mmCIF file of C-alpha atoms and ligand atoms in Angstrom:
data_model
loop_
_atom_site.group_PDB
_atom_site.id
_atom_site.type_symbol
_atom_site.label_atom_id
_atom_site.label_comp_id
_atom_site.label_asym_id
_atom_site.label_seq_id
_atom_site.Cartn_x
_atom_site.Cartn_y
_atom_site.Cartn_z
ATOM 1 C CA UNK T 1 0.000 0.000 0.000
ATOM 2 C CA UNK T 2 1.056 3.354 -0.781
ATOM 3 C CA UNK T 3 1.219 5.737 2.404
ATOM 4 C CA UNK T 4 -0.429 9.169 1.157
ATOM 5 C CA UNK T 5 2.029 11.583 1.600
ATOM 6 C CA UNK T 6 0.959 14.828 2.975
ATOM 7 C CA UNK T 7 1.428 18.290 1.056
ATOM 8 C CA UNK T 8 3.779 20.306 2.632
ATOM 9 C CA UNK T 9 3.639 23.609 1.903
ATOM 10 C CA UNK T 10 7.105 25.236 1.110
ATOM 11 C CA UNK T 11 8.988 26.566 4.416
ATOM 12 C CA UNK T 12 8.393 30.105 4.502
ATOM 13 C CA UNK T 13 11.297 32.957 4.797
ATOM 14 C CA UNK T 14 11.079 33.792 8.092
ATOM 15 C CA UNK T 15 14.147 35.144 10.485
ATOM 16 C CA UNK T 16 15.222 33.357 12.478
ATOM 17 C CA UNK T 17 14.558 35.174 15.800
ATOM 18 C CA UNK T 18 10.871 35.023 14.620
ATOM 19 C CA UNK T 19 11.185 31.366 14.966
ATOM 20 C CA UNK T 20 12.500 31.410 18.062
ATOM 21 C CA UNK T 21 9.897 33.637 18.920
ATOM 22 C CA UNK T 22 6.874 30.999 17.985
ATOM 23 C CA UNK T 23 9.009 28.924 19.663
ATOM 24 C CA UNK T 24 8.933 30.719 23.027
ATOM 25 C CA UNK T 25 7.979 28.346 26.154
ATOM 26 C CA UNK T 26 4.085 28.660 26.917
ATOM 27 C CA UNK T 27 3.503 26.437 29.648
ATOM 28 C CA UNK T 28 4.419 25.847 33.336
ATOM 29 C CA UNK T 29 4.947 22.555 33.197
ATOM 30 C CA UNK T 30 7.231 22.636 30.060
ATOM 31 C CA UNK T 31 8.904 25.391 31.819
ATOM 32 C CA UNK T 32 9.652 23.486 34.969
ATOM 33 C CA UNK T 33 10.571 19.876 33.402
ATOM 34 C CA UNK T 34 13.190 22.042 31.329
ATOM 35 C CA UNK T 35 14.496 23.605 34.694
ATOM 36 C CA UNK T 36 13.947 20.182 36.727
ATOM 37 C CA UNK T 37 12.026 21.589 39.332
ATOM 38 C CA UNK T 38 8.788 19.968 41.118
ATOM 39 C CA UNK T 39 5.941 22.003 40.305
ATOM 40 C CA UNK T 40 4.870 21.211 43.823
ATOM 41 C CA UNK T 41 7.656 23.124 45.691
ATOM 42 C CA UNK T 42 7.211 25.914 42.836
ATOM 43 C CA UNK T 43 4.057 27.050 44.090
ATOM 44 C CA UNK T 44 2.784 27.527 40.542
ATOM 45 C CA UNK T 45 -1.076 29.060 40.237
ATOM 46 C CA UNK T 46 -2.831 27.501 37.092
ATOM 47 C CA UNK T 47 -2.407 28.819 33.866
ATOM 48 C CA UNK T 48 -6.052 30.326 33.998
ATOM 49 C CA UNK T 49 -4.766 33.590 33.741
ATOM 50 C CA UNK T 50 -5.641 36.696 31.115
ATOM 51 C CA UNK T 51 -1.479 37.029 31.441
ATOM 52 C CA UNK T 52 -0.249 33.801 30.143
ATOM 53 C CA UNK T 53 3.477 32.257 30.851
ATOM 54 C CA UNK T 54 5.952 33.571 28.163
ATOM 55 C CA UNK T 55 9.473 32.882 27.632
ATOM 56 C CA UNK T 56 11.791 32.578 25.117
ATOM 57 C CA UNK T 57 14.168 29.324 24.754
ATOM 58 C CA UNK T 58 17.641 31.374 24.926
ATOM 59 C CA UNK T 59 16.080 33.025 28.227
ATOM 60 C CA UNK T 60 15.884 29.926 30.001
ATOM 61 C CA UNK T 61 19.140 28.620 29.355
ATOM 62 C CA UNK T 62 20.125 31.663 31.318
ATOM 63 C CA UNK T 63 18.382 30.144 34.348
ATOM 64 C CA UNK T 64 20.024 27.824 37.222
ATOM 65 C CA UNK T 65 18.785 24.418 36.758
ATOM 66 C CA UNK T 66 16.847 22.914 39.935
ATOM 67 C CA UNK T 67 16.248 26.449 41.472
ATOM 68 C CA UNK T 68 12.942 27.657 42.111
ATOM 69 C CA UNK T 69 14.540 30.888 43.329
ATOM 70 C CA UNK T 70 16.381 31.608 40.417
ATOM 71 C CA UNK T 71 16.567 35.902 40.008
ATOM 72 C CA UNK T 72 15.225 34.853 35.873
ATOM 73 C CA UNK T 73 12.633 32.277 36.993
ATOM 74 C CA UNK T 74 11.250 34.477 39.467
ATOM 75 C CA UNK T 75 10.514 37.374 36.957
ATOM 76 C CA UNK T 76 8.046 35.082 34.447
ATOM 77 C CA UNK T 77 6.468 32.493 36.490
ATOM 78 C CA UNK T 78 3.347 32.847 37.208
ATOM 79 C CA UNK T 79 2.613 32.084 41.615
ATOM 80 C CA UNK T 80 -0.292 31.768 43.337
ATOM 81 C CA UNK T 81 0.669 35.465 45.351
ATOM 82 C CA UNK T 82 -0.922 37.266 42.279
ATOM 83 C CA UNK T 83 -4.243 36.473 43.148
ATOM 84 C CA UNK T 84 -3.765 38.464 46.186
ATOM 85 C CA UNK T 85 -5.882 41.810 46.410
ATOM 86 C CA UNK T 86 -3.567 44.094 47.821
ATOM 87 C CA UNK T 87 -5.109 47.499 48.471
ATOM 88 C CA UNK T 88 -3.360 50.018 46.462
ATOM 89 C CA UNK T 89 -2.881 47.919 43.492
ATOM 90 C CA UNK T 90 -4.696 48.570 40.529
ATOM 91 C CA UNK T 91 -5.028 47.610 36.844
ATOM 92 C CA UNK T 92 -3.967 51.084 35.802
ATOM 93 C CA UNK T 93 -1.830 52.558 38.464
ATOM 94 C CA UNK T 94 -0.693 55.127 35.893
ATOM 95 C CA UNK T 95 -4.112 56.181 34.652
ATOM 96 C CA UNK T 96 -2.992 56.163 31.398
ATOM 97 C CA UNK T 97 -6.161 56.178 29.440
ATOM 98 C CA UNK T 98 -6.638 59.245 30.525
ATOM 99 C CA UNK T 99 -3.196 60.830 29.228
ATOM 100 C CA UNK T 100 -4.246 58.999 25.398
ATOM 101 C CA UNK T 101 -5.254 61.527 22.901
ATOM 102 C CA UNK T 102 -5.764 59.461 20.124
ATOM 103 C CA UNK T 103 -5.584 55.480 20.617
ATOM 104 C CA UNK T 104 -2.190 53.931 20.698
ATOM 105 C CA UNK T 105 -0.121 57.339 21.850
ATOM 106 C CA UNK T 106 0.443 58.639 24.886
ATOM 107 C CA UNK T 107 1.190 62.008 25.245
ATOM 108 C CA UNK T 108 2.242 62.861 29.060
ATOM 109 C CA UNK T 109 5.848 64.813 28.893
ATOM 110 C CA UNK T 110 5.868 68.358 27.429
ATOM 111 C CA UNK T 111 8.203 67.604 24.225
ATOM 112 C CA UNK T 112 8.201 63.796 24.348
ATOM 113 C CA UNK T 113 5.021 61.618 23.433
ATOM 114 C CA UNK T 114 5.172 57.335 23.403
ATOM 115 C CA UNK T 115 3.518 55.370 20.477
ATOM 116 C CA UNK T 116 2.293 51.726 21.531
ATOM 117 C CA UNK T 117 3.216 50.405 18.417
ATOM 118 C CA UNK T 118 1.963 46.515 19.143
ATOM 119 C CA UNK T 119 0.154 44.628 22.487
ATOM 120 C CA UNK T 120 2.894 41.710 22.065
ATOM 121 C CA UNK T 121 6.351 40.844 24.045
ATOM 122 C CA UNK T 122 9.183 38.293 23.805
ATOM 123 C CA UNK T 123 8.353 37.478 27.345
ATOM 124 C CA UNK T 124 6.090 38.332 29.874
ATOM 125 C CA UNK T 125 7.334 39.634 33.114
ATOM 126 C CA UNK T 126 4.830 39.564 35.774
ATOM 127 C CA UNK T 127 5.683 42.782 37.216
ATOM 128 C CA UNK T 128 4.629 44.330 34.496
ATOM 129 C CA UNK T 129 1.999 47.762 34.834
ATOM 130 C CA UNK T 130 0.809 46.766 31.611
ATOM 131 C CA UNK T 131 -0.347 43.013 31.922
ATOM 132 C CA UNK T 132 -4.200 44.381 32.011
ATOM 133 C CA UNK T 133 -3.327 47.239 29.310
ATOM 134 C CA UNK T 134 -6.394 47.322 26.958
ATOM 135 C CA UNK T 135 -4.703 46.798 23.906
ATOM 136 C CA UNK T 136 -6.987 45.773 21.596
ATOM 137 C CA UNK T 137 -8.991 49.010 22.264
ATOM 138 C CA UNK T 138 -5.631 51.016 22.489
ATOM 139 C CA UNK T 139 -3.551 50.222 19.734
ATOM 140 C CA UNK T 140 -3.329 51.955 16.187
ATOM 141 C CA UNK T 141 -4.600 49.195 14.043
ATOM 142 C CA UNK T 142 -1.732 47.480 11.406
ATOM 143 C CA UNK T 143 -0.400 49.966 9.657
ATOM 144 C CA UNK T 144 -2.824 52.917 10.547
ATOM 145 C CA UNK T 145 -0.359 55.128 11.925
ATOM 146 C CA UNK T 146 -2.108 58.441 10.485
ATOM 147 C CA UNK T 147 -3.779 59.780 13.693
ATOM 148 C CA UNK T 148 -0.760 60.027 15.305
ATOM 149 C CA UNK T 149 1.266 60.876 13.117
ATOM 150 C CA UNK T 150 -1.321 64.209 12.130
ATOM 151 C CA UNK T 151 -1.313 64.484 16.164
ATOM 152 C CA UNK T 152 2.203 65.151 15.833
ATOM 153 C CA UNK T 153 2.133 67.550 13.372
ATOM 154 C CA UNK T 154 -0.413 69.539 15.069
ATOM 155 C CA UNK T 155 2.352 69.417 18.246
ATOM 156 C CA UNK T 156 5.837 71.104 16.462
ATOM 157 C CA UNK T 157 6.824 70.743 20.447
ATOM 158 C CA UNK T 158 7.349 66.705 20.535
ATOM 159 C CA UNK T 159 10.965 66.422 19.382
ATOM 160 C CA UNK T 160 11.570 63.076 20.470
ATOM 161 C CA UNK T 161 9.164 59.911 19.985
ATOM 162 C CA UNK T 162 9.475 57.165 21.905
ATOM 163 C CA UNK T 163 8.296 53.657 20.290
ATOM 164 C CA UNK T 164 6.982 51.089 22.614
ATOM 165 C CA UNK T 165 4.140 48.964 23.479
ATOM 166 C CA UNK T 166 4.535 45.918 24.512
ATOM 167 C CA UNK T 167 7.591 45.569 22.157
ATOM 168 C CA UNK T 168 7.593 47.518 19.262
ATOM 169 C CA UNK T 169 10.884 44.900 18.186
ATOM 170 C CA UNK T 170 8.658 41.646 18.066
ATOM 171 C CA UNK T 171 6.991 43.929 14.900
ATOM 172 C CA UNK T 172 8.593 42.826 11.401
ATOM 173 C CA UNK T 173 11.568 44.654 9.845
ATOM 174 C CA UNK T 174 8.521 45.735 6.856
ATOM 175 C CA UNK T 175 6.427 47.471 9.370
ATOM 176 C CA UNK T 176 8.551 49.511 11.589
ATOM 177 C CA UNK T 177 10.044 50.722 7.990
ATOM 178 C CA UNK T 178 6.590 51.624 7.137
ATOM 179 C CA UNK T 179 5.963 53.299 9.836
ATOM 180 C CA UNK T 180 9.943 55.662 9.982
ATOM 181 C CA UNK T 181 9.497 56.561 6.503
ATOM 182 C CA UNK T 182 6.572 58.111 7.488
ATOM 183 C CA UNK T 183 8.016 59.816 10.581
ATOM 184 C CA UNK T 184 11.503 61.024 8.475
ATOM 185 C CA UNK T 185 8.929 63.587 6.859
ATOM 186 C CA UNK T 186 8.394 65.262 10.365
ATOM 187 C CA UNK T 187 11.345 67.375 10.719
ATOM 188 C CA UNK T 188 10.265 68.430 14.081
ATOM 189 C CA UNK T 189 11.485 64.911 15.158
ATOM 190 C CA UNK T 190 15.006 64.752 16.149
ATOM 191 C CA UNK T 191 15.537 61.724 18.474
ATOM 192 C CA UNK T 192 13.670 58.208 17.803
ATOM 193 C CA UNK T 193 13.642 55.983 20.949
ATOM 194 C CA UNK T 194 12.836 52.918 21.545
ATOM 195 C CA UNK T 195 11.800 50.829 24.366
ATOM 196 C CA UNK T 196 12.727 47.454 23.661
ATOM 197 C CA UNK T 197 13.982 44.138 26.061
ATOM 198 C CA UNK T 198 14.371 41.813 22.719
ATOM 199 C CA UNK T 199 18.221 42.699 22.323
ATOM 200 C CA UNK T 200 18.171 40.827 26.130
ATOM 201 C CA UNK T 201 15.461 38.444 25.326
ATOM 202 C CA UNK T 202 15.837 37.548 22.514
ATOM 203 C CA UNK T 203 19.434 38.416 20.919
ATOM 204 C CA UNK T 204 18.733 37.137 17.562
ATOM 205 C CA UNK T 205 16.292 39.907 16.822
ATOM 206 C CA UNK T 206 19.429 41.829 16.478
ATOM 207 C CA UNK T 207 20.275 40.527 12.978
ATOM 208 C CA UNK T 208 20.937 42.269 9.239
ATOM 209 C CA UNK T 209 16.824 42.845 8.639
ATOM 210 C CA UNK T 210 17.224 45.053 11.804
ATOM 211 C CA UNK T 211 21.043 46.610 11.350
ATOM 212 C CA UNK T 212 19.856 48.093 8.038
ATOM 213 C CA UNK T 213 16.556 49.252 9.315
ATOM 214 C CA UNK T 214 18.955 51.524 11.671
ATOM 215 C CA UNK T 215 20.782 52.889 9.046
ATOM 216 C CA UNK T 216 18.099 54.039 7.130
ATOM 217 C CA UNK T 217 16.957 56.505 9.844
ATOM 218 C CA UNK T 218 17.585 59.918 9.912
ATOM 219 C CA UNK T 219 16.692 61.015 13.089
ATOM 220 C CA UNK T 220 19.267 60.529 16.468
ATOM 221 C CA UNK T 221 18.092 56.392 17.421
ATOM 222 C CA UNK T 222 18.158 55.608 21.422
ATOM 223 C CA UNK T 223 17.139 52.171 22.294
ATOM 224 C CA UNK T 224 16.512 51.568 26.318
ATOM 225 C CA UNK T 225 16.879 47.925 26.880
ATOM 226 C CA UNK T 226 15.298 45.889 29.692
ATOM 227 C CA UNK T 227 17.423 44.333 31.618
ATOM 228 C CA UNK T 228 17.524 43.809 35.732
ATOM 229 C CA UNK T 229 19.798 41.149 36.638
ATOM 230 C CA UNK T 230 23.174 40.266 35.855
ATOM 231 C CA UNK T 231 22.211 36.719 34.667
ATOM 232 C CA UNK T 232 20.233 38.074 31.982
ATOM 233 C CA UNK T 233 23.276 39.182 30.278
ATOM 234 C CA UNK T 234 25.493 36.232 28.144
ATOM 235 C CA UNK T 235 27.518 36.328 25.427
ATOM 236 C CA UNK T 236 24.758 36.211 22.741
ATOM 237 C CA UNK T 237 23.537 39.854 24.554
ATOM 238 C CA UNK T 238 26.804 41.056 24.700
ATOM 239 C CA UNK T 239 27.273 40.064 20.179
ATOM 240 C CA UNK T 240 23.955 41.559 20.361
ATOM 241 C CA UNK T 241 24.631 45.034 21.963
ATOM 242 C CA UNK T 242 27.604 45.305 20.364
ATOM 243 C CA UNK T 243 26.046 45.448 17.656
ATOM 244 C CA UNK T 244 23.673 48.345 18.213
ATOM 245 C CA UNK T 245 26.404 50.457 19.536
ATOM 246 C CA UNK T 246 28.571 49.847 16.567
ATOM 247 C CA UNK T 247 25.968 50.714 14.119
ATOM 248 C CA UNK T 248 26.062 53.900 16.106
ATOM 249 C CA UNK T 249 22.853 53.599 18.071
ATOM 250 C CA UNK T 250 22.582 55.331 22.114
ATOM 251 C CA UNK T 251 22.320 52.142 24.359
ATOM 252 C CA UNK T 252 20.819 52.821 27.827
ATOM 253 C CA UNK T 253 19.106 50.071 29.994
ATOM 254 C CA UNK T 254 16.248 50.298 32.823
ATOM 255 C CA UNK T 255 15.560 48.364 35.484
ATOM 256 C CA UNK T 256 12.965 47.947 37.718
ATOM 257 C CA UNK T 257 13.485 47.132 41.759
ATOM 258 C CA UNK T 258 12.163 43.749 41.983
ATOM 259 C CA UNK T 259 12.094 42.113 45.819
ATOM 260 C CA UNK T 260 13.763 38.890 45.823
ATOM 261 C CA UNK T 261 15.383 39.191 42.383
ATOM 262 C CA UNK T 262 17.691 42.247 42.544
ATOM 263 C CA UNK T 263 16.878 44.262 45.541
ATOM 264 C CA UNK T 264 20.667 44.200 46.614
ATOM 265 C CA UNK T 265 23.362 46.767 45.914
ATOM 266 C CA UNK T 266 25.893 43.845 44.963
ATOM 267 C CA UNK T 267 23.454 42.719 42.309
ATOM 268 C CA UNK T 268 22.862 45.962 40.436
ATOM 269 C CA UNK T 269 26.266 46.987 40.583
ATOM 270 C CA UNK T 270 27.420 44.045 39.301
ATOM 271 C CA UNK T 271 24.333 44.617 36.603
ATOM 272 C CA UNK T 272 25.929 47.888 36.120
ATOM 273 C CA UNK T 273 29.519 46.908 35.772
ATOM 274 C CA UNK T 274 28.651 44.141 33.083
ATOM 275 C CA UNK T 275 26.007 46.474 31.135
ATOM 276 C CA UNK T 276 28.496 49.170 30.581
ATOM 277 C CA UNK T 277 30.906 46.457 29.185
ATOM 278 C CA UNK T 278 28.629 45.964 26.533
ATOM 279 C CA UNK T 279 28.519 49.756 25.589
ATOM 280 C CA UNK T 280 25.148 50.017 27.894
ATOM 281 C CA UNK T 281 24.798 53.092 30.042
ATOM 282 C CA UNK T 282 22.475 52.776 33.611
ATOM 283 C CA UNK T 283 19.595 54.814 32.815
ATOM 284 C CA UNK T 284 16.518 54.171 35.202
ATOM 285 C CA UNK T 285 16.050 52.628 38.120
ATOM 286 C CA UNK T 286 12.173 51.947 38.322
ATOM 287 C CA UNK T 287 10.633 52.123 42.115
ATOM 288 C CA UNK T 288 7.969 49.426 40.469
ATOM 289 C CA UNK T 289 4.403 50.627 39.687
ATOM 290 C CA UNK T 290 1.305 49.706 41.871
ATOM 291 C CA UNK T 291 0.031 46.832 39.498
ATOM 292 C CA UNK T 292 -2.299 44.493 40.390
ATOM 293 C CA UNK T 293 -1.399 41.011 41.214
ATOM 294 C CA UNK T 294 2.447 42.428 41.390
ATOM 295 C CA UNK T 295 2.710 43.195 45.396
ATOM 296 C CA UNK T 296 4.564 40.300 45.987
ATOM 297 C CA UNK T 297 8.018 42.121 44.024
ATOM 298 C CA UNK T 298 6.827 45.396 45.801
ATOM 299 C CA UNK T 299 10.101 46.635 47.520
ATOM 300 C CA UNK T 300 9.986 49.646 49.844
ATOM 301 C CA UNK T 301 10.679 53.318 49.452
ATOM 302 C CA UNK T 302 12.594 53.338 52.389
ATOM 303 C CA UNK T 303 14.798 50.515 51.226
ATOM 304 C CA UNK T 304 14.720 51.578 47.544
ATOM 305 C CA UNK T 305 16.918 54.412 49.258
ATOM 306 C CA UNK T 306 18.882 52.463 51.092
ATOM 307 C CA UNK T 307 19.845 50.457 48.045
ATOM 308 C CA UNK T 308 20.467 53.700 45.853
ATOM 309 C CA UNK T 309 22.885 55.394 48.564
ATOM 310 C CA UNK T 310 24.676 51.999 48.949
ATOM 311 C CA UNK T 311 25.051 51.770 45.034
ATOM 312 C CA UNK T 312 26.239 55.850 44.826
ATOM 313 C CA UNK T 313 28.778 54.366 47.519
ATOM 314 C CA UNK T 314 30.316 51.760 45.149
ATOM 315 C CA UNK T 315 30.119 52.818 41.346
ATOM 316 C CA UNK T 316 31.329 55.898 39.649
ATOM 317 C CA UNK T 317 28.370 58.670 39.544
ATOM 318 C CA UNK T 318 28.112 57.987 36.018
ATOM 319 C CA UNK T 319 27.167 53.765 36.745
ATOM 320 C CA UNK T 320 24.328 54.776 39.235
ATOM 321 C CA UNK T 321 20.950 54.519 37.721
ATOM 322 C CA UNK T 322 18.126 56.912 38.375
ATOM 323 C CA UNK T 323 16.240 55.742 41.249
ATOM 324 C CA UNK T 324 12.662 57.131 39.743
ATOM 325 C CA UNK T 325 9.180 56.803 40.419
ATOM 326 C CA UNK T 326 5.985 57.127 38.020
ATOM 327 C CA UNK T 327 3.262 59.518 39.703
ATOM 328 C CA UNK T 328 0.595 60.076 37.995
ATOM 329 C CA UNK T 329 0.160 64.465 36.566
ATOM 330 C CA UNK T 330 3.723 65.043 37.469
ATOM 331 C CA UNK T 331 5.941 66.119 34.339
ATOM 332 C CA UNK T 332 8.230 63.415 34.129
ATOM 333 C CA UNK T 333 9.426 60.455 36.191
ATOM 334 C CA UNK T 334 10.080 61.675 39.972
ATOM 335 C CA UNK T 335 13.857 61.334 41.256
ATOM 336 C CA UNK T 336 13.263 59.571 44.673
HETATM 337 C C1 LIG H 401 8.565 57.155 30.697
HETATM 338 C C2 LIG H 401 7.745 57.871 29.703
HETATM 339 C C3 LIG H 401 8.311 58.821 28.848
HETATM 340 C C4 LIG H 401 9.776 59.140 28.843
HETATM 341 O O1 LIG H 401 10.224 59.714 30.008
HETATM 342 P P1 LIG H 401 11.786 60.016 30.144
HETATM 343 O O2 LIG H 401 11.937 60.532 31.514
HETATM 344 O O3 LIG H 401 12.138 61.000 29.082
HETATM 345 O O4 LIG H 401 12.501 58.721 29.927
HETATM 346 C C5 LIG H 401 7.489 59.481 27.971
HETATM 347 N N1 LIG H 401 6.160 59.242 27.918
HETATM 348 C C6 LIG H 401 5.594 58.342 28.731
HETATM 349 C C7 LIG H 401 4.135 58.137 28.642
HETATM 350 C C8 LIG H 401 6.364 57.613 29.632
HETATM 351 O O5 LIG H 401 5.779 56.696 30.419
HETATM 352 S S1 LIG H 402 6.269 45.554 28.229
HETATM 353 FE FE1 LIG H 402 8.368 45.094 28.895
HETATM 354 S S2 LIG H 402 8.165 44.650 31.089
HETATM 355 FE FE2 LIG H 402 6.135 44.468 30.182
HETATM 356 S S3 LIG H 402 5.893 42.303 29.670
HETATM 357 FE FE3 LIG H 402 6.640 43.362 27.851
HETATM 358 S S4 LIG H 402 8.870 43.127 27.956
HETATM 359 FE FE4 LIG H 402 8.075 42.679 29.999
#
């Protein structure tokens, strides 16, 4: 008998970081059999959750085999603390619908205004003040960038755009060119940033499709990575970053204070030592927004401070991050 062969359909180009982005780790378990740790001593909450477990393959190679307290672990598992109510935390501590003139951009600075180019990440980090962002609602749809853009023509005063989202990076090479050839007309616009963990997450976004995407911009390009322990960083990062600051682009990093995964001045100098090795100045230091379902990585003010004069104590001035915090009306992120 002759075994009917199925039709496959020819492989289709795709870089390879987008594979490895399909390929990301979706489940709990899978995540835990590849780090050999009992989901029983993990205290893992069941994936019934509007915030799903994310995490790319090169990520968890990162992580410590057999620990459950591991500083990368810690920041995408999903644990039974985040169905705590904790008074305070809310699904939009930063009340930023209300600071959204047209949907997708966010206009809260004086001369700098953030376009949430796409609802999607590499990886989900549970701390994050935008797990219940309504994105569907708040997006500009594929492609239809015109609102904003004509929002930014009515505002001469917004010299710098900042690109983010989720991560405006997990969007194809074709669609963040369609959307800068439309922005090199606005000669207002002198700096394009972009707020982006991929080059940590996922180093292999950082390939050609994306080096000649930076040269063809005309306006000054800052990317602020993601990155907030010194684990995060391996020599795929480092190829990666090196990279980006050789096609001439301004590398600075944030961080947010995390309890339990890099509250510690050892740990974020160390984070600072290595980052600036790969051409990556400290830029913020996040005191971490009141999210809901995020109290458990809540550190306090009083120790936030502790931390920061403890880290002025043992880098140069230059190596200390901002210790900031986001409060809602003021005109820019507060120095603690
Ligand atoms: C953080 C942020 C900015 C940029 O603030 P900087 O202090 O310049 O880094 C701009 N717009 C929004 C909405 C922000 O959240
Ligand atoms: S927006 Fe940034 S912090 Fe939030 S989940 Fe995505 S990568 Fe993580």
């Amino acid at each position: 008998m002759v075994a009917m062969i199925p039709r496959i359909d020819p492989p289709e180009h795709r870089p390879a970081w987008q594979e490895q982005l399909t390929a990301a780790v979706r489940s709990v378990e899978e995540l835990l059999q590849l780090l050999e740790i009992d989901p029983a001593k993990a205290k893992v909450q069941p994936l019934q959750n509007e915030f799903p477990l994310r995490v790319p393959r090169c990520f968890i190679q990162r992580m410590s085999k057999g620990d459950c307290r591991d500083p990368l672990l810690l920041q995408v598992l999903p644990v039974l603390q985040e169905t705590t109510e904790v008074t305070g935390f809310t699904a939009d501590p930063l009340d930023e619908q209300h600071a959204m003139p047209i949907p997708g951009l966010l206009h809260k600075y004086r001369n700098r205004a953030l376009l949430t180019m796409t609802g999607a990440c590499a990886i989900h980090c549970r701390y994050c003040f935008r797990r219940h962002f309504p994105y569907a609602d708040a997006n500009p749809v594929a492609g239809h960038w015109q609102p904003a853009i004509n929002y930014l023509i009515q505002h001469p005063n917004i010299t710098e755009l900042i690109l983010s989202g989720g991560d405006p990076l997990t969007l194809a090479d074709a669609r963040l060119h369609s959307l800068t050839k439309r922005l090199a007309t606005l000669k207002q616009l002198r700096i394009l940033r972009i707020h982006t963990r991929l080059p940590i997450v996922l180093p292999a976004r950082v390939d050609d499709g994306l080096l000649s995407w930076i040269n063809a911009q005309t306006q000054k390009l800052v990317f602020v990575v993601h990155c907030n322990h010194p684990n995060e960083i391996d020599g795929s990062v480092t190829v990666a970053l090196d990279k980006l600051a050789a096609a001439g682009v301004t590398l600075l990093n944030q961080s947010v204070l995390l309890h339990g995964i890099n509250d510690s001045a050892k740990t974020l100098a160390t984070l600072s030592e290595q980052l600036f090795a790969a051409g990556v100045m400290p830029y913020y230091l996040h005191q971490m927004d009141r999210v809901q379902g995020a109290a458990h990585f809540q550190v306090s003010i009083q120790r936030a401070r502790e931390i920061a004069l403890e880290l002025r104590a043992s880098l140069p001035g230059y190596l200390v991050p901002r210790l900031v915090q986001e409060i809602p009306g003021m005109p820019g992120k507060m120095p603690l």
